[in-house]
Tab-separated table of C-alpha atoms and ligand atoms in Angstrom:
chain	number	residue	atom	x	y	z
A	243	UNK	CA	4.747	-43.629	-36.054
A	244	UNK	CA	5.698	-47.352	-35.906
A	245	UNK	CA	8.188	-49.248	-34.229
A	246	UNK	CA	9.741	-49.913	-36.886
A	247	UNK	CA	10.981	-46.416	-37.556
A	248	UNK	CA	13.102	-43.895	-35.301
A	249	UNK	CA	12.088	-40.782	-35.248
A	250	UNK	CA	13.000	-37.512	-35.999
A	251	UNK	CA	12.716	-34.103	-34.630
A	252	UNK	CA	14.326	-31.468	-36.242
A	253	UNK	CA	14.701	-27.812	-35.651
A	254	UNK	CA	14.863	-25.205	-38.282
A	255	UNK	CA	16.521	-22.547	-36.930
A	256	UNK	CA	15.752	-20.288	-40.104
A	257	UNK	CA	17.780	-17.487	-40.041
A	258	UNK	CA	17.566	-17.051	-36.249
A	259	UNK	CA	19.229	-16.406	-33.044
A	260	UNK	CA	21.249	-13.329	-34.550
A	261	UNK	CA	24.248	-14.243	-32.783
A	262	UNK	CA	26.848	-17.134	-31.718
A	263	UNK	CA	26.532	-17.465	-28.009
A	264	UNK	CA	22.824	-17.508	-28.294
A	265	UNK	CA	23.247	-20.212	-31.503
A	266	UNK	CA	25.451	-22.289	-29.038
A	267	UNK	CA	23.428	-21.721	-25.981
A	268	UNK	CA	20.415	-22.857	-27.973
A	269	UNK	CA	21.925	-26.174	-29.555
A	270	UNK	CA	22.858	-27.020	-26.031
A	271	UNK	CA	19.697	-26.300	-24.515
A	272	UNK	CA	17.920	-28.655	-26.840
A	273	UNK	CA	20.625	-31.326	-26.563
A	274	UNK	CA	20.446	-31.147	-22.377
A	275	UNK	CA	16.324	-30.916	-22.657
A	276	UNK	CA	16.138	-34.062	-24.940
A	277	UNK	CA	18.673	-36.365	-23.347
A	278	UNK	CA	18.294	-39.896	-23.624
A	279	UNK	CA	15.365	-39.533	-26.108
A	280	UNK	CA	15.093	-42.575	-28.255
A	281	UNK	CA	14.964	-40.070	-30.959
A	282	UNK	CA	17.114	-39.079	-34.122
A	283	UNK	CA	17.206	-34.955	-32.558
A	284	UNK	CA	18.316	-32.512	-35.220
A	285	UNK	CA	18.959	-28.162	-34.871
A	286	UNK	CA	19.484	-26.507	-38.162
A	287	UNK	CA	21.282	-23.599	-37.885
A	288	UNK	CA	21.750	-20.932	-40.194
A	289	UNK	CA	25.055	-22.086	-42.305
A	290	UNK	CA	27.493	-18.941	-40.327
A	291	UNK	CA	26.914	-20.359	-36.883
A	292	UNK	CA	26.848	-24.447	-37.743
A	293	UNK	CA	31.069	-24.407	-36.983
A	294	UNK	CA	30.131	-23.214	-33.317
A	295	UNK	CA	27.157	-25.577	-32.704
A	296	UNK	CA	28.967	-28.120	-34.133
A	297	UNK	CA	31.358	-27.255	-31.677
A	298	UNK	CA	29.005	-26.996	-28.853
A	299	UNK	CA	27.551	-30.609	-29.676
A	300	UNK	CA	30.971	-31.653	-29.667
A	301	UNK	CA	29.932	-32.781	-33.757
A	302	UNK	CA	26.927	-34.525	-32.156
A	303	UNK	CA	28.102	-36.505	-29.590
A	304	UNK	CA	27.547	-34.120	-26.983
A	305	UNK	CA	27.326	-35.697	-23.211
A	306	UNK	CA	23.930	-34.507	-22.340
A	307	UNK	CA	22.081	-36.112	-25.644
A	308	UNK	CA	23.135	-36.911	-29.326
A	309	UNK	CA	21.834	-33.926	-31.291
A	310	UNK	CA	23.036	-33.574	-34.734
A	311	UNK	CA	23.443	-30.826	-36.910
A	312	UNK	CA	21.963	-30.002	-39.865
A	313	UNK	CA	22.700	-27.298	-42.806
A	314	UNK	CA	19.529	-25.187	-43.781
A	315	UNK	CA	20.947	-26.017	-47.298
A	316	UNK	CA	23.710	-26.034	-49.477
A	317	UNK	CA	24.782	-26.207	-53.518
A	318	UNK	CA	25.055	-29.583	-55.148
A	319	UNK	CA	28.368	-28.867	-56.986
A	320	UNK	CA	31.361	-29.508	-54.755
A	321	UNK	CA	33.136	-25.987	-55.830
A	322	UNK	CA	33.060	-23.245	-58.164
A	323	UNK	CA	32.001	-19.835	-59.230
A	324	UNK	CA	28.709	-19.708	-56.689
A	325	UNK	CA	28.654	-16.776	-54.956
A	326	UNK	CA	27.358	-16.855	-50.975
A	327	UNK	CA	26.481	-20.319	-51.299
A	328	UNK	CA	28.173	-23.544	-49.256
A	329	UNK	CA	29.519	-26.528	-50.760
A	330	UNK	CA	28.488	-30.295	-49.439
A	331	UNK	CA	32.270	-30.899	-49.371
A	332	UNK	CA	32.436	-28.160	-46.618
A	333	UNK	CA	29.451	-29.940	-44.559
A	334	UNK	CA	31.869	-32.269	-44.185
A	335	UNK	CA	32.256	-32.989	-40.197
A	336	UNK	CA	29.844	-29.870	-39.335
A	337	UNK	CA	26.326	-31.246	-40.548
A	338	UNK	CA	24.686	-34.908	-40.916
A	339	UNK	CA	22.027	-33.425	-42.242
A	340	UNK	CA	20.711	-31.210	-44.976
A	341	UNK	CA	17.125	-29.064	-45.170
A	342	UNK	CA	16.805	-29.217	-49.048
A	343	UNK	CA	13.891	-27.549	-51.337
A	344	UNK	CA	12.526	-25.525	-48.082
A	345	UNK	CA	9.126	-23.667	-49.308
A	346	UNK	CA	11.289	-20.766	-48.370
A	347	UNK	CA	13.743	-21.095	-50.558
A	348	UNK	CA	11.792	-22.333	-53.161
A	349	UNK	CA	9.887	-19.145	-52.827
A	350	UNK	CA	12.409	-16.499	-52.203
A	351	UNK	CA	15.691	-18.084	-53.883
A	352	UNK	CA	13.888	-19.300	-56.726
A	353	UNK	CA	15.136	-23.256	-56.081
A	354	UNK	CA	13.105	-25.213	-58.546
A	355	UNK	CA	12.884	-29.158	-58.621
A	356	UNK	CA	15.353	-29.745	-60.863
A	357	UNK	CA	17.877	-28.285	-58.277
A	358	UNK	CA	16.514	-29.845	-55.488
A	359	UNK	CA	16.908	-33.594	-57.320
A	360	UNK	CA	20.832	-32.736	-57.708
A	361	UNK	CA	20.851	-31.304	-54.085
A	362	UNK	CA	19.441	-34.417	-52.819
A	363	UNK	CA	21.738	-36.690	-54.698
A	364	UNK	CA	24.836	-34.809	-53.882
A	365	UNK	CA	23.701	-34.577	-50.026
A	366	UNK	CA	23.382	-38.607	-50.510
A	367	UNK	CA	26.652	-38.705	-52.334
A	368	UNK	CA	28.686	-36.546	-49.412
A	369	UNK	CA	27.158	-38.868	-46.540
A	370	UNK	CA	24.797	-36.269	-45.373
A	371	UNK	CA	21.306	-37.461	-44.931
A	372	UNK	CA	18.990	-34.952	-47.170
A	373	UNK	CA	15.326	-33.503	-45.664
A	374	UNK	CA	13.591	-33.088	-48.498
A	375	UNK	CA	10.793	-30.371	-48.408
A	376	UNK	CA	7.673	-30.638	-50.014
A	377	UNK	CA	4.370	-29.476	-49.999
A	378	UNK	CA	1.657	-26.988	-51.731
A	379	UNK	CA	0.494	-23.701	-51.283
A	380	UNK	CA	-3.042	-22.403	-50.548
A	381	UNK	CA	-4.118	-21.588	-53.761
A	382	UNK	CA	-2.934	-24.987	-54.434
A	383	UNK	CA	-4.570	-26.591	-51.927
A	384	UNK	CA	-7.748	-24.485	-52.739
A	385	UNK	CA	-7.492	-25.832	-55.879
A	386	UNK	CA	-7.563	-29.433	-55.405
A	387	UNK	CA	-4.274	-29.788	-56.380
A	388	UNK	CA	-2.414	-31.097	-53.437
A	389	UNK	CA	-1.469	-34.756	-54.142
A	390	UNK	CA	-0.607	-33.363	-57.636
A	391	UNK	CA	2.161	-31.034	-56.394
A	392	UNK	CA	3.256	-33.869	-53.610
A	393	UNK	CA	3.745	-35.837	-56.242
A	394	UNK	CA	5.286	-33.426	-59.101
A	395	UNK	CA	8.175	-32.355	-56.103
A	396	UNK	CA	8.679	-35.775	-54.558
A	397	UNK	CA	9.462	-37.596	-57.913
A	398	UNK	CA	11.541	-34.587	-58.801
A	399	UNK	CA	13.798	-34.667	-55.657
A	400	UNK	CA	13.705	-38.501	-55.773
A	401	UNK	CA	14.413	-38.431	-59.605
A	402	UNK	CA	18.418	-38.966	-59.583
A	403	UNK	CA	18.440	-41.344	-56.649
A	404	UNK	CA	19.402	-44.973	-57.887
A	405	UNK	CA	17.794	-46.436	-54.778
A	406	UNK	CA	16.090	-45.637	-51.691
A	407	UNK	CA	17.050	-48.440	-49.513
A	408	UNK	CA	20.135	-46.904	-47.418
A	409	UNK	CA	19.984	-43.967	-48.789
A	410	UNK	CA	18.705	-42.514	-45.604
A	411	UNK	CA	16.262	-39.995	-47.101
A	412	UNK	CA	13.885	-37.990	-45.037
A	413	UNK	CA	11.083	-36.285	-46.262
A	414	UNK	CA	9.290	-33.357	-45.201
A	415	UNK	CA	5.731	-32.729	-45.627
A	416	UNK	CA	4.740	-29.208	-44.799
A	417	UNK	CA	2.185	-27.247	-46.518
A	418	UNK	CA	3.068	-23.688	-47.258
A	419	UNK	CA	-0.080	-22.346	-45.493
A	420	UNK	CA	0.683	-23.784	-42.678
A	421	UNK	CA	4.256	-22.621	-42.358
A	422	UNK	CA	4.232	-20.020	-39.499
A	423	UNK	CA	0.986	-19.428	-39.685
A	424	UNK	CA	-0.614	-21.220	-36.286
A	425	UNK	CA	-2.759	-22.542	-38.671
A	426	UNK	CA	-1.576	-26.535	-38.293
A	427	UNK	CA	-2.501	-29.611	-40.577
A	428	UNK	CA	-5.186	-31.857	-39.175
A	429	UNK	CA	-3.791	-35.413	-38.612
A	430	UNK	CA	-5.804	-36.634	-41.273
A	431	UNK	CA	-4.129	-34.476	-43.797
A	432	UNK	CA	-0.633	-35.147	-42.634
A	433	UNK	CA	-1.074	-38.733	-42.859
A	434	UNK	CA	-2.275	-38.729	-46.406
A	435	UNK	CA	0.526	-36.998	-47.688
A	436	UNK	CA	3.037	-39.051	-45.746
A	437	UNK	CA	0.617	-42.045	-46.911
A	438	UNK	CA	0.982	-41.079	-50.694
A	439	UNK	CA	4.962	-40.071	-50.486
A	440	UNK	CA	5.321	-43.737	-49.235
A	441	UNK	CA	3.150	-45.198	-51.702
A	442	UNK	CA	5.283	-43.465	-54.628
A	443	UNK	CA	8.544	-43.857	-52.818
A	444	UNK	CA	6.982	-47.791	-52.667
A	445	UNK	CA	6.519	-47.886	-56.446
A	446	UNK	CA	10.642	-48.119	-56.878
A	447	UNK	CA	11.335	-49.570	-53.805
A	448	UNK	CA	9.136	-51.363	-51.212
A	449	UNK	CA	11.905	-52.112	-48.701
A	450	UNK	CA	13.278	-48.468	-49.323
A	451	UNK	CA	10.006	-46.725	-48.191
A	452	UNK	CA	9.849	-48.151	-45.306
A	453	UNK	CA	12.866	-47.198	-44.435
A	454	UNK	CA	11.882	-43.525	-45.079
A	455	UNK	CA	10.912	-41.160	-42.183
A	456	UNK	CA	8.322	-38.627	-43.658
A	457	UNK	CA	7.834	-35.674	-41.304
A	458	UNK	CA	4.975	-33.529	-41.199
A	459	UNK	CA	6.308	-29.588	-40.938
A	460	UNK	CA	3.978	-26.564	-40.360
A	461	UNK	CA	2.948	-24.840	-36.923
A	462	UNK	CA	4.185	-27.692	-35.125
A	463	UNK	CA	3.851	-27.361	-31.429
A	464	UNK	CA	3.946	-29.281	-28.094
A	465	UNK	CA	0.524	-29.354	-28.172
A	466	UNK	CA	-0.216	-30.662	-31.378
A	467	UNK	CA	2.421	-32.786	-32.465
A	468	UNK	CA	0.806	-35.857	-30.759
A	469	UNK	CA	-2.218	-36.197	-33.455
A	470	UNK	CA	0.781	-36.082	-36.008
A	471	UNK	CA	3.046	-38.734	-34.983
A	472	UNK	CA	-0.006	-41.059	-33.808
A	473	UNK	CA	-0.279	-41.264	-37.670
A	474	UNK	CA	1.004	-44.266	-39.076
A	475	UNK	CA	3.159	-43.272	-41.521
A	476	UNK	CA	4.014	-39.519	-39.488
A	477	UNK	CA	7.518	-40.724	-38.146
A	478	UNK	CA	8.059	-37.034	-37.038
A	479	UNK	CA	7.939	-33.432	-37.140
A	480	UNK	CA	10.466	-30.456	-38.887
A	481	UNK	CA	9.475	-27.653	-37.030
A	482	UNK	CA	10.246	-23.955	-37.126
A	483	UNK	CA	9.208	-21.510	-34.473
A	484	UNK	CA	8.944	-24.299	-31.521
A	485	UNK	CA	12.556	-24.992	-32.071
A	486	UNK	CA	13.749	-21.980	-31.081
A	487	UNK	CA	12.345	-22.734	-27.388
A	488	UNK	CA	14.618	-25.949	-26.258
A	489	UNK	CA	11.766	-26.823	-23.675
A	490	UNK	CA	9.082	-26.762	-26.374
A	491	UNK	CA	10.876	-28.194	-29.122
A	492	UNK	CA	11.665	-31.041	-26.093
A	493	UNK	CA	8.263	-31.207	-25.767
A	494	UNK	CA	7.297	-32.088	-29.258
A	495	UNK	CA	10.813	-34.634	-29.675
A	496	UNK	CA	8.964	-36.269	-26.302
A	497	UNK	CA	5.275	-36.591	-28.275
A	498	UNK	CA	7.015	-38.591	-30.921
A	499	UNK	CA	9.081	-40.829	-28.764
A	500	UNK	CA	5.886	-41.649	-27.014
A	501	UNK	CA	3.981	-42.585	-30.286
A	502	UNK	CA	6.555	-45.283	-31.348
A	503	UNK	CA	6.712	-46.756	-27.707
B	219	PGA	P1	6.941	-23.436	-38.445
B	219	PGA	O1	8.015	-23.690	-39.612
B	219	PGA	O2	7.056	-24.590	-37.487
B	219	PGA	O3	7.376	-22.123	-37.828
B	219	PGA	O4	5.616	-23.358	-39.092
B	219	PGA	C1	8.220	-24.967	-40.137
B	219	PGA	C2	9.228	-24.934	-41.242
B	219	PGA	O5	9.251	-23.955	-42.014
B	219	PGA	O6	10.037	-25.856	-41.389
């Protein structure tokens, strides 16, 4: 973290709790345990119950804290034939933000890069701020090949943006081995993929990247996030099981408010 840089917390909700009053109960667990947090706080629900957290958060400006909502993702094209999938027109006053190119659904829905750079540039376009996932997979990793693929998906998702400055852009670093796994990043690795997204985001635009908050994802807890967000460019965490637990997901929002202090 820096000073410079807010940062942010955000929940993935994945495709958890199974029904509304728990969804709702959740979001306003989280916003009550991370009131007044000098802290951009964000729960992704899955797209069915965002109407009713929404709700709940009273669209983000709940009393207790300002938690805002985020989509899990969404299709770049405003309407059309597209079967099960959610329009950024219809984010409209239920999200600020959008999870785009998740491992996840890279994996399982087949989202390549070339989707994820016109996700990203519609989010922009539509006023919601886009988290864009990145990050490799073990064999990957095993292979020496992790600043290659960093670099591959971050100039891909960054590829239709005319500027980075204002665009509010967050990126998420989270290797795929360490997505639900327990088995967490070290610091050191965190911060030089957050250190090498900023250098590239740098090449275009200087003022732009440091703008950028670059969030390290993967077994996130309480008790690690601290050695993340003491990393200078670390500005917070996207994290999936913790945020299901409003006192631990608290706990990690509080380890990253304490870092830029
Ligand atoms: P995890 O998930 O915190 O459960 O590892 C992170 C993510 O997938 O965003």
């Amino acid at each position: 973290m820096t000073a410079a840089r807010t940062p942010v917390v955000a929940g993935n909700w994945k495709m958890n709790p199974a029904d509304r009053a728990a969804a709702t109960a959740l979001a306003v667990a989280v916003s009550e345990a991370t009131a007044g947090m000098a802290a951009r706080i964000v729960v992704c629900p899955p797209t069915v119950w965002l109407t009713a957290v929404s709700e709940a958060l009273d669209g983000g400006r709940a009393a207790a804290g300002s938690v805002a909502v985020g989509a899990q993702t969404m299709r770049a094209e405003e309407k059309g034939a597209f079967t099960g999938e959610t329009s950024p027109l219809m984010l409209a006053g239920l999200a600020q933000y959008v999870i785009i190119g998740h491992s996840e659904r890279r994996q399982y829905d087949n989202e390549t890069d070339a989707a994820v750079a016109a996700k990203v540039a519609s989010a922009i376009a539509h006023g919601l701020i886009p988290i864009a996932c990145i990050g490799e997979s073990a064999d990957e990793r095993r292979a020496g090949l992790t600043a290659v693929v960093i670099e591959r998906q971050l100039r891909a998702a960054i590829s239709r943006l005319e500027r980075i400055a204002g665009s509010g852009l967050v990126v998420a670093y989270e290797p795929i081995w360490a997505i639900g796994t327990g088995d967490a990043a070290s610091g050191e690795d965190a911060q030089a993929a957050a250190a090498q997204v900023r250098a590239i985001l740098a090449e275009s635009d200087p003022a732009g990247a440091d703008e950028v908050a670059i969030l390290y994802g993967g077994s996130a807890t309480p008790e690690n996030a601290a050695e993340y967000v003491a990393q200078p460019d670390v500005d917070g965490a996207l994290v999936g099981g913790a945020s299901l637990d409003a006192e631990r997901f608290a706990g990690i929002a509080r380890a990253a408010v304490e870092a830029g202090e």
